[in-house]
Short mmCIF file of C-alpha atoms and ligand atoms in Angstrom, two decimals:
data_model
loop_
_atom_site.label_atom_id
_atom_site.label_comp_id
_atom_site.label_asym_id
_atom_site.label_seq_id
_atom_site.Cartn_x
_atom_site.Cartn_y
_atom_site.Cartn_z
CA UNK A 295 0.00 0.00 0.00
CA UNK A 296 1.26 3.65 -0.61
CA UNK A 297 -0.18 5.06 2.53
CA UNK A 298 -0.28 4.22 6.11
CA UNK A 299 -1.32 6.31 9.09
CA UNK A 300 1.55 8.28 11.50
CA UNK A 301 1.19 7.45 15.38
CA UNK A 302 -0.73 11.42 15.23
CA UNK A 303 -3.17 9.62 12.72
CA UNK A 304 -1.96 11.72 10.07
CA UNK A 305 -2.12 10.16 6.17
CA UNK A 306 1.68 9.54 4.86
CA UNK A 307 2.10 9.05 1.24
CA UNK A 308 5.53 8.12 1.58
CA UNK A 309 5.89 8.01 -2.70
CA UNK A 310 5.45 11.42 -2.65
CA UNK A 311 7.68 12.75 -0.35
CA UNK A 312 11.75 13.57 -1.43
CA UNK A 313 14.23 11.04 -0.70
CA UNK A 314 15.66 13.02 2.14
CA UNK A 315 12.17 13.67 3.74
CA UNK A 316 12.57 9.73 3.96
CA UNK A 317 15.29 9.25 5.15
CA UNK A 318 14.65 11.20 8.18
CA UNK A 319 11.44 9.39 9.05
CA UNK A 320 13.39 6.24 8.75
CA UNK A 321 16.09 8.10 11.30
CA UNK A 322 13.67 9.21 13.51
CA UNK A 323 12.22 5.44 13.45
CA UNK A 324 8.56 6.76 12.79
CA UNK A 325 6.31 4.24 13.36
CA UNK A 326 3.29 4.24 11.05
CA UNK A 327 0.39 2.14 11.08
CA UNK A 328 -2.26 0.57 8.24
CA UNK A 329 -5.21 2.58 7.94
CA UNK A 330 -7.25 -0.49 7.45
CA UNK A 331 -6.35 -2.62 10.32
CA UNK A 332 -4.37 -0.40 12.67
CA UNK A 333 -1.16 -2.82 12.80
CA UNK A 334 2.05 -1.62 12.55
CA UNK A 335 2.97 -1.38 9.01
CA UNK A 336 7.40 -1.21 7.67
CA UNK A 337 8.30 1.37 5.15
CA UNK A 338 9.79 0.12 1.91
CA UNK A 339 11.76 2.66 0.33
CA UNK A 340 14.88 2.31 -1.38
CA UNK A 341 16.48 3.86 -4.59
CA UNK A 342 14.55 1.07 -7.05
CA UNK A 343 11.29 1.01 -6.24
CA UNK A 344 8.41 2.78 -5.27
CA UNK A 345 8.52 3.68 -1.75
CA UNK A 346 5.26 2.22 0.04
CA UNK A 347 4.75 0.22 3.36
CA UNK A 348 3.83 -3.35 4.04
CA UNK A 349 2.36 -5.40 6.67
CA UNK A 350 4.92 -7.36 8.33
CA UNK A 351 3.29 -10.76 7.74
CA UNK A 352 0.33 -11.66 5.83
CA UNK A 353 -2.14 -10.59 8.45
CA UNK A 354 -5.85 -10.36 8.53
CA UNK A 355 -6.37 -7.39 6.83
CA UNK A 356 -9.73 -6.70 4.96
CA UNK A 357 -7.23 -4.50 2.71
CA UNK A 358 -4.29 -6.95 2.35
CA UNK A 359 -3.07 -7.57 -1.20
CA UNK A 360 -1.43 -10.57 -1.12
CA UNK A 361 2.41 -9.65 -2.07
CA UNK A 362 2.34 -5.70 -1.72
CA UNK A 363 5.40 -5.49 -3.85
CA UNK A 364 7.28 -2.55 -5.42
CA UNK A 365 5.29 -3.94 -8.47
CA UNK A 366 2.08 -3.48 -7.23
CA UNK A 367 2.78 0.01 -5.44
CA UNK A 368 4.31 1.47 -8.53
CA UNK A 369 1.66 0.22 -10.96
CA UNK A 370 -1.01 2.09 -8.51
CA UNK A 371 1.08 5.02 -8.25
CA UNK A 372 1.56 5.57 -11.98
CA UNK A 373 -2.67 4.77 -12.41
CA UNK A 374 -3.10 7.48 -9.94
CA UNK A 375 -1.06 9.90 -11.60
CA UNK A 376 -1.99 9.20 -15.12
CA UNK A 377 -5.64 9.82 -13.75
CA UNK A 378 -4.77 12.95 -11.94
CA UNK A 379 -2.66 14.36 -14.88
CA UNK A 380 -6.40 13.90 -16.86
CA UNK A 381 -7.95 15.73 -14.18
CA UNK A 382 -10.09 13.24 -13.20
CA UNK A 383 -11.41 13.59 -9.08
CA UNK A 384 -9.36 10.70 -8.08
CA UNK A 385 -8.62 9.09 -4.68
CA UNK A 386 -5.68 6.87 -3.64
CA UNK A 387 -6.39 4.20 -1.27
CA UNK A 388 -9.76 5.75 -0.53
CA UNK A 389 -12.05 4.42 2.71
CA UNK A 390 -15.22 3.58 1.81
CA UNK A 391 -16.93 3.00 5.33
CA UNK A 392 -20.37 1.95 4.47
CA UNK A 393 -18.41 -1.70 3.05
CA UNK A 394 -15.57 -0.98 5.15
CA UNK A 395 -13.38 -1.60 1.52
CA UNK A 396 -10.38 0.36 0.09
CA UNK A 397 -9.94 0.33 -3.52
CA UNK A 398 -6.84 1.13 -4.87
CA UNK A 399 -8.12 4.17 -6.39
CA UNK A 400 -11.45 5.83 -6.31
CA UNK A 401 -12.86 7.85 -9.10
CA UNK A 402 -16.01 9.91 -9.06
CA UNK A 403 -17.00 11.30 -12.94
CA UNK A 404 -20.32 13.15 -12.84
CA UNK A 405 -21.42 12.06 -9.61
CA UNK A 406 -21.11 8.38 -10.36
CA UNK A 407 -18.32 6.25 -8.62
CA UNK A 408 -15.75 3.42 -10.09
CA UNK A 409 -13.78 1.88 -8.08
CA UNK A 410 -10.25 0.43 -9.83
CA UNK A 411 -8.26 -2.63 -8.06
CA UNK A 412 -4.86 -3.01 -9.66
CA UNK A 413 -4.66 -6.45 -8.97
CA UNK A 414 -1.09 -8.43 -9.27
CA UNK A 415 -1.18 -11.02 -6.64
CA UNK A 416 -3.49 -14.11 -6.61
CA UNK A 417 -5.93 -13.67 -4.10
CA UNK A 418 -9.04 -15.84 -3.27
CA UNK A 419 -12.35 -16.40 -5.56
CA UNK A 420 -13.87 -15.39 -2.45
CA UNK A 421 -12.08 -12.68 -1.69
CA UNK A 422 -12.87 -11.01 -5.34
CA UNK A 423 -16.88 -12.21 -5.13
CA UNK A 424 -16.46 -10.47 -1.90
CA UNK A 425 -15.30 -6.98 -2.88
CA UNK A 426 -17.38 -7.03 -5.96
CA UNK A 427 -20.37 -7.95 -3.75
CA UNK A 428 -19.45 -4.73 -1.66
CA UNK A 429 -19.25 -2.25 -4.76
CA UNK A 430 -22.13 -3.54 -6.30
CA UNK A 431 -24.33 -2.47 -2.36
CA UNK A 432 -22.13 0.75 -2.79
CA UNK A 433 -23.36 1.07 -6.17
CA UNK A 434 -20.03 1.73 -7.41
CA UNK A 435 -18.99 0.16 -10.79
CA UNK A 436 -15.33 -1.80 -9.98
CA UNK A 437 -13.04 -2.20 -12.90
CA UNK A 438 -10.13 -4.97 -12.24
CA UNK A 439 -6.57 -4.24 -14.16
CA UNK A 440 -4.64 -7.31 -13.75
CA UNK A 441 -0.70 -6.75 -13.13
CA UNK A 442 0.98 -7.71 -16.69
CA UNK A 443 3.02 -10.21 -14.71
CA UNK A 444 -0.85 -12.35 -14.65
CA UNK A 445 -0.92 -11.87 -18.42
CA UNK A 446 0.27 -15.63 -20.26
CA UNK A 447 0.16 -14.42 -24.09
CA UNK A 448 0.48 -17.33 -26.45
CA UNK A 449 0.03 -15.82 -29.70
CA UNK A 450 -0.61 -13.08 -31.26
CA UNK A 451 -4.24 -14.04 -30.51
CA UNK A 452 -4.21 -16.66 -27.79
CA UNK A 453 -4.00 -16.38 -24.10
CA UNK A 454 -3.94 -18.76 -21.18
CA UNK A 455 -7.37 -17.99 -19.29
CA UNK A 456 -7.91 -19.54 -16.20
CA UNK A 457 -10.85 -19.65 -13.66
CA UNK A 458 -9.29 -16.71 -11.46
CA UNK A 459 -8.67 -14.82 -14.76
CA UNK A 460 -12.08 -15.79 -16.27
CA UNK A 461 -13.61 -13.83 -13.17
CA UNK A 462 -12.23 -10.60 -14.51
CA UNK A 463 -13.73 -10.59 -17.89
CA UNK A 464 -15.69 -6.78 -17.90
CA UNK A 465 -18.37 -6.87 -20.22
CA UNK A 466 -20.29 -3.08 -19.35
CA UNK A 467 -23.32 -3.50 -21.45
CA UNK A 468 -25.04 -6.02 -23.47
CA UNK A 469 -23.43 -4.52 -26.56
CA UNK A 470 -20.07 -4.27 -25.47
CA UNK A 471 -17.25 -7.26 -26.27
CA UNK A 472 -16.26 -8.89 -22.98
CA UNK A 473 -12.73 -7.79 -22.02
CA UNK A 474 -9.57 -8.32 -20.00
CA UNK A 475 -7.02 -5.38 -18.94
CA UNK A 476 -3.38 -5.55 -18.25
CA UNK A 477 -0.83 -3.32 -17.21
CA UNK A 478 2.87 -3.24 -16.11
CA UNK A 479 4.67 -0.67 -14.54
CA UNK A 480 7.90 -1.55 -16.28
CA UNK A 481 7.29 -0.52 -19.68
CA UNK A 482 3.80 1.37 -18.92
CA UNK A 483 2.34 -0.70 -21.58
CA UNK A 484 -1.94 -0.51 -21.00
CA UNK A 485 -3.01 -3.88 -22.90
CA UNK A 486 -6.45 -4.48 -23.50
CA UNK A 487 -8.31 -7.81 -25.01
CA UNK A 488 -10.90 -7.67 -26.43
CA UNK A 489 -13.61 -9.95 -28.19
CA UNK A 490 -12.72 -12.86 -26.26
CA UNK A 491 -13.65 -16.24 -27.32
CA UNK A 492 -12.94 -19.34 -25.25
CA UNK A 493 -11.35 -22.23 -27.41
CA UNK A 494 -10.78 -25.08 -24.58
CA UNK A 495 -11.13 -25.01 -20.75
CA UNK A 496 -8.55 -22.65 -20.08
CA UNK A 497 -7.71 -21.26 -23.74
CA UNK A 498 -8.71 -18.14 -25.79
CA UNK A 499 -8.52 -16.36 -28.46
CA UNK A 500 -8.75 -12.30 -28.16
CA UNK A 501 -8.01 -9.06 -30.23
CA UNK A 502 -5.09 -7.27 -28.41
CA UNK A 503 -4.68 -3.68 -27.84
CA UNK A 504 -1.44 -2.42 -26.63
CA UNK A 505 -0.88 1.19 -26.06
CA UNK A 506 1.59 3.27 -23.81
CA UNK A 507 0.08 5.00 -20.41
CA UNK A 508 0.90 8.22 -21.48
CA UNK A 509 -1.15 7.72 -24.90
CA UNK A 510 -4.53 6.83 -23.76
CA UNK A 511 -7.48 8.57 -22.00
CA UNK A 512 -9.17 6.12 -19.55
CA UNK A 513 -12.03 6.45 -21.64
CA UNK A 514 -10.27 3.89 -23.59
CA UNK A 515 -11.14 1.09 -21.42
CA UNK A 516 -14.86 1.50 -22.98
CA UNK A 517 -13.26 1.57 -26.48
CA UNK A 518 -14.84 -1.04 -28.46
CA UNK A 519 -12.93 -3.21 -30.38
CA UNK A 520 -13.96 -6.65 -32.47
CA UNK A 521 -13.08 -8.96 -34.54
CA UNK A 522 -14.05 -8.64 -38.04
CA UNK A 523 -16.10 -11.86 -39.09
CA UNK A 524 -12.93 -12.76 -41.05
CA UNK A 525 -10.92 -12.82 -38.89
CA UNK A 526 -12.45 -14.57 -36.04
CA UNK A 527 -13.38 -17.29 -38.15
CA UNK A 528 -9.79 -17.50 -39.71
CA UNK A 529 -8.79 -18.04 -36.48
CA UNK A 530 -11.52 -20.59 -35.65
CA UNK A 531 -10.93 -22.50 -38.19
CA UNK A 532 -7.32 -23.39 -36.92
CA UNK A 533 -8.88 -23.78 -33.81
CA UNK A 534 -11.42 -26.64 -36.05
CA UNK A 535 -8.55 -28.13 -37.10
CA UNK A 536 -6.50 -28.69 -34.39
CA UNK A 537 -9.45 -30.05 -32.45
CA UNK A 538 -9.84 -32.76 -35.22
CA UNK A 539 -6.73 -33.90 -35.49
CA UNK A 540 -6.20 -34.13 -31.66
CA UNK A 541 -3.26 -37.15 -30.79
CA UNK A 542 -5.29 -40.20 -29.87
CA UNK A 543 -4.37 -39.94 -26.38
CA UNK A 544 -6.89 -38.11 -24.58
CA UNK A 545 -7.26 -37.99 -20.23
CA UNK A 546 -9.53 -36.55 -17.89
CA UNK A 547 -12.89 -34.47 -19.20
CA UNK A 548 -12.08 -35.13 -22.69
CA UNK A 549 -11.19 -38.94 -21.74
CA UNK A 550 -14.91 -39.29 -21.06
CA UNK A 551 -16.20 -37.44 -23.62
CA UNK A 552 -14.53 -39.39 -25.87
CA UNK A 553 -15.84 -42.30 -24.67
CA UNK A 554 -19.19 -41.32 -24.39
CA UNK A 555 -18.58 -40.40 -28.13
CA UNK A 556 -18.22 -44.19 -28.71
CA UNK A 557 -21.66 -44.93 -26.65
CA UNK A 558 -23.40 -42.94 -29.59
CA UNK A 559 -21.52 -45.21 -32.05
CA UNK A 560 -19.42 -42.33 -33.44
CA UNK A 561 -16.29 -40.60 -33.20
CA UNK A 562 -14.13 -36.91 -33.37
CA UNK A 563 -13.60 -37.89 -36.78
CA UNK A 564 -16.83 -38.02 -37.88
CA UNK A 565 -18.06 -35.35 -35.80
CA UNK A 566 -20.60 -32.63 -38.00
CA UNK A 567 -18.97 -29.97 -38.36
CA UNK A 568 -21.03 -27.82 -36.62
CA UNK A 569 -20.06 -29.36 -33.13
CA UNK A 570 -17.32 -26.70 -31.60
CA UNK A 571 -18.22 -23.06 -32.72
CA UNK A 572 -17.54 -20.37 -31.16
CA UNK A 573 -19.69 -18.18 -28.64
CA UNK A 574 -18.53 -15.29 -26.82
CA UNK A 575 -20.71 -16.32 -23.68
CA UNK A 576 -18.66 -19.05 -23.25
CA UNK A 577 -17.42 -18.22 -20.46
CA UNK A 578 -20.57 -19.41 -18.62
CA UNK A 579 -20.09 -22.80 -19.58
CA UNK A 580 -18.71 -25.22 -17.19
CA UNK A 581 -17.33 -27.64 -20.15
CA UNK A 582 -15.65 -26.85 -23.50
CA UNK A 583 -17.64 -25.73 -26.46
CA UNK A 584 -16.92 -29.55 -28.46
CA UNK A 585 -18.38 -30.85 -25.34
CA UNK A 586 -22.10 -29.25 -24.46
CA UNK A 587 -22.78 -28.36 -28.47
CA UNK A 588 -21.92 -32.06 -29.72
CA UNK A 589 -24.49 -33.46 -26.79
CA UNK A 590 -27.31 -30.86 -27.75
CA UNK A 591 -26.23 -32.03 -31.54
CA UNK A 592 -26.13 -35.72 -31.12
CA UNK A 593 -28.54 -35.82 -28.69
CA UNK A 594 -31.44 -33.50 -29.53
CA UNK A 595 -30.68 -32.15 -32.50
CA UNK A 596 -30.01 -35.21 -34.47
CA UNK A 597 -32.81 -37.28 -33.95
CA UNK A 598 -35.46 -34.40 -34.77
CA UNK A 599 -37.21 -34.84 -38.03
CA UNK A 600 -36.75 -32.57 -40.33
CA UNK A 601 -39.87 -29.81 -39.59
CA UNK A 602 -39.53 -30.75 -36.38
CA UNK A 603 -39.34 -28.47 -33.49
CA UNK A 604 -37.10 -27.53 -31.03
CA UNK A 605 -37.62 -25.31 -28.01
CA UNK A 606 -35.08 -23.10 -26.22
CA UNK A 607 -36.41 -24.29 -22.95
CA UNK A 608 -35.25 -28.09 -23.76
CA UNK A 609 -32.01 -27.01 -24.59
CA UNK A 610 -31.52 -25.15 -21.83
CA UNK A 611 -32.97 -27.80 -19.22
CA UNK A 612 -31.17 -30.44 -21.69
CA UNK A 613 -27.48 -28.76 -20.77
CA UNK A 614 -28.36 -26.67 -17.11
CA UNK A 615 -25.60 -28.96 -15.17
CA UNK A 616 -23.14 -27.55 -17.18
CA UNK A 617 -24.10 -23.88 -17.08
CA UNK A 618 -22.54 -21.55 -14.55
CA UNK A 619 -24.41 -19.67 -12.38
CA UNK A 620 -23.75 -15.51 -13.70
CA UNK A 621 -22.19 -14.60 -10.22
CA UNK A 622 -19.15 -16.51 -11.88
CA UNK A 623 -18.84 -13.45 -13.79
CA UNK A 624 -19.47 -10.40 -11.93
CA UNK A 625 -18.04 -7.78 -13.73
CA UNK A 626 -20.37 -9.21 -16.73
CA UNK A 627 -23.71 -7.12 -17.19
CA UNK A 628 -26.61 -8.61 -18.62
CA UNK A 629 -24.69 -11.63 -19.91
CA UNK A 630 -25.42 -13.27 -23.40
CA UNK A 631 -27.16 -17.03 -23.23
CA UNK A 632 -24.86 -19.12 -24.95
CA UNK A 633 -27.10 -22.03 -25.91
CA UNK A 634 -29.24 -19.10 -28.00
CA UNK A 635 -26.60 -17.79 -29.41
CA UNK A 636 -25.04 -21.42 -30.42
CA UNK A 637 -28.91 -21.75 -31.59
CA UNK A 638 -28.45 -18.55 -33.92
CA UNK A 639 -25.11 -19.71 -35.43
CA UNK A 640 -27.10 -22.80 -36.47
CA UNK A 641 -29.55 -20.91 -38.21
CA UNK A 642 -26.87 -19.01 -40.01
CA UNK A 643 -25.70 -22.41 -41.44
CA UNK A 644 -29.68 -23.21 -42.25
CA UNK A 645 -29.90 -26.23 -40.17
CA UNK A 646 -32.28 -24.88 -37.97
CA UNK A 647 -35.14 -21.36 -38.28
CA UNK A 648 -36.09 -19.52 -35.55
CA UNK A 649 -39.82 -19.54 -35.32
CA UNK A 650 -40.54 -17.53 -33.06
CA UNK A 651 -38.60 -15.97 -29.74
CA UNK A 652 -38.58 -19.73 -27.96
CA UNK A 653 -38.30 -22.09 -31.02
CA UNK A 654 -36.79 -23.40 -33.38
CA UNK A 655 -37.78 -25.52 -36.49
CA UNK A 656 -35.02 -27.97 -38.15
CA UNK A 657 -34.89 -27.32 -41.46
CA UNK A 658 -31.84 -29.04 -43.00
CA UNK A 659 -30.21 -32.66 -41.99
CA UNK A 660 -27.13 -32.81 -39.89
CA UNK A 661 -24.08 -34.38 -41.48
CA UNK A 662 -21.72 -37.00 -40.14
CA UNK A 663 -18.57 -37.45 -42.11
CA UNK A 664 -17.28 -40.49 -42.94
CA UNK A 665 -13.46 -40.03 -42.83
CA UNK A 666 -11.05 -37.60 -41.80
CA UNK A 667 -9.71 -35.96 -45.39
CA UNK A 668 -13.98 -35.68 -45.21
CA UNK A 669 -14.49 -34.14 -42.07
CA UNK A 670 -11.60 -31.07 -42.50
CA UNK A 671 -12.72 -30.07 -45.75
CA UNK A 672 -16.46 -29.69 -44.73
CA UNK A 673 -15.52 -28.37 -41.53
CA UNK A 674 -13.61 -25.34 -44.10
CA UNK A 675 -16.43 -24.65 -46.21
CA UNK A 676 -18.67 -24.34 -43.12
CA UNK A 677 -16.82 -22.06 -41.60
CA UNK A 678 -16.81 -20.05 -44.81
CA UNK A 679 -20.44 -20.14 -45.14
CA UNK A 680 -20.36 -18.32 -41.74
CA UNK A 681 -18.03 -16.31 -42.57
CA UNK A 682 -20.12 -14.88 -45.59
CA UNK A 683 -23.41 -15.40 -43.96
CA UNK A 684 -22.51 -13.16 -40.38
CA UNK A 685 -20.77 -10.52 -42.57
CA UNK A 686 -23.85 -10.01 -44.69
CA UNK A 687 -25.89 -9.54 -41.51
CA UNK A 688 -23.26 -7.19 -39.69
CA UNK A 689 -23.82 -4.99 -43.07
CA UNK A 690 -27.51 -5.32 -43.23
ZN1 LIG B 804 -3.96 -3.74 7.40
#
């Protein structure tokens, strides 16, 4: 933290002060205290890092970190200024008494409050649900910047998302592309991702935005940025083809799906190509996209005559054990339903028609492939069709 209380109760901001004023207090053996807790907090100063203070074990603190590094203190320290320097009404380490919480900086733009937490350290599920829980009574909007050091960039396009990281995921109105934010202190670089799509369990694929501190307003946080249809389903259809030619040696989850696979008498190879689209609500599904839309395919979809009808309801009470409940994702308003929206790619390929808002009517048979070579090139030309068919309709 970058301020802690002096025994007179008076707020110190040691990063702030000269590097003699410091070295006095640390002469003088000033004790100083953490505003949130009371306990005795040390001062960290030296000539590489940010000067801040740090409780002297990890302590039960409602405002403890986890870590409390240079890393963490400088990263707030240079959010704080870049705010200040846009004249924004900005608070540092702000108490908020009615949830007894302490963001790491507290902004108020025309009346209406959002709380930032630089976060760098792992720190509980809990703990996160916890402090969301408390802005959400305060009705304070909390944005989350992850610490770059959290970031685990694959590709260009890829990135390593786990279920701590998945919690972060801001999505600030129904119309808006769910997003992750970055930022190190080292090089200042601001990263944003945007447009994410979950490929596995713990994969994705997102557009990247990297821009210095010093060259962006915050309004670019609610900068909108896609994917053009292109190029998400370029990317998806990599994605398609890696999942088909998977080595033969699955484990775990996809042990068992596999083997269920076999139950229905079939197998990845011959797999319809629709199974394994993308749907950027993924991230309230408990199992991997191959997984949930080959059992609504081989399950429900499959045996349906053509003209046949299909409700949302079924699907929906079909998969519910493997949705998440939306407090999984609580910086997520209004989240999208990802069965419906799986639903709407399938009417894009004219397999199914939307009837009306809670049906469906199957209009065209589903296709199991026979071999491999089979399987790859149909799963190409779907994705094409896609491709074609969701650009016309972003025109339209
Ligand atoms: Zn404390």
């Amino acid at each position: 933290m970058l301020q802690a209380k002096s025994l007179n109760g008076k707020i110190v901001t040691l990063a702030t002060m000269t590097s003699v004023d410091i070295a006095e207090l640390k002469k003088q053996q000033a004790s100083f205290f953490c505003p949130a807790c009371n306990q005795q907090v040390i001062m960290k100063a030296g000539t590489r890092m940010i000067a801040h203070f740090a409780h002297r074990s990890t302590v039960n603190c409602p405002s403890y970190e986890g870590g409390e590094g240079g890393y963490h203190a400088k990263g707030k320290l240079l959010l704080y200024q870049w705010l200040v320097y846009q004249n924004i009404n900005v608070q540092l380490e702000a108490y908020i008494p009615s949830i007894d919480q302490r963001p790491d900086l507290l902004l108020t733009i025309n009346k209406k409050r959002i709380a930032i937490e630089y976060q760098c350290a792992r720190i509980s599920i809990e703990q996160v649900t916890q402090r969301n829980k408390g802005y959400r009574r305060a009705n304070i909007t909390p944005i989350w910047i992850l610490g770059e050091n959290r970031l685990n960039r694959q590709t260009n396009n890829h990135i390593k998302i786990d279920q701590f990281t998945r919690q972060f995921i801001h999505q600030f109105s129904t119309t808006s592309p769910p997003a992750l934010y970055y930022f190190c202190p080292q090089t200042l670089q601001f990263i944003t991702i945007q447009d994410i799509h979950l490929t596995q369990a713990s994969q994705a694929i997102g557009k990247f935005d990297i821009k210095s501190l010093n060259q962006i307003h915050l309004l670019h946080l609610f900068k909108q940025q896609r994917f053009t249809a292109f190029e998400l389903y370029q990317l998806w259809k990599s994605e398609k083809r890696k999942f088909r030619l998977k080595p033969l040696h699955p484990y775990g989850k996809e042990l068992s799906w596999h083997q269920w696979l076999y139950g229905k008498g079939t197998h990845l190879e011959y797999l319809p190509s629709i199974v394994h689209l993308p749907v950027s609500s993924q991230y309230l599904m408990k199992t991997s996209t191959w997984d949930w839309q080959s059992r609504l395919v081989i399950d429900l979809l499959a045996p349906l005559p053509i003209g046949g009808q299909i409700s949302i309801k079924s699907c929906e009470s079909f998969l519910r054990k493997q949705i998440l409940s939306t407090h999984h994702v609580p910086l997520i308003h209004a989240p999208e339903n990802p069965i419906i929206e799986y639903l709407r790619l399938l009417a894009n390929l004219n397999i199914i028609k939307q009837e009306s808002p809670h049906s469906f009517t199957k209009i065209n048979p589903i296709k199991f492939h026979k071999n491999i070579e089979e399987a790859l090139k149909a799963d190409e030309e779907m994705i094409s069709l896609l491709t074609v068919n969701t650009s016309d309709k972003m025109q339209a």
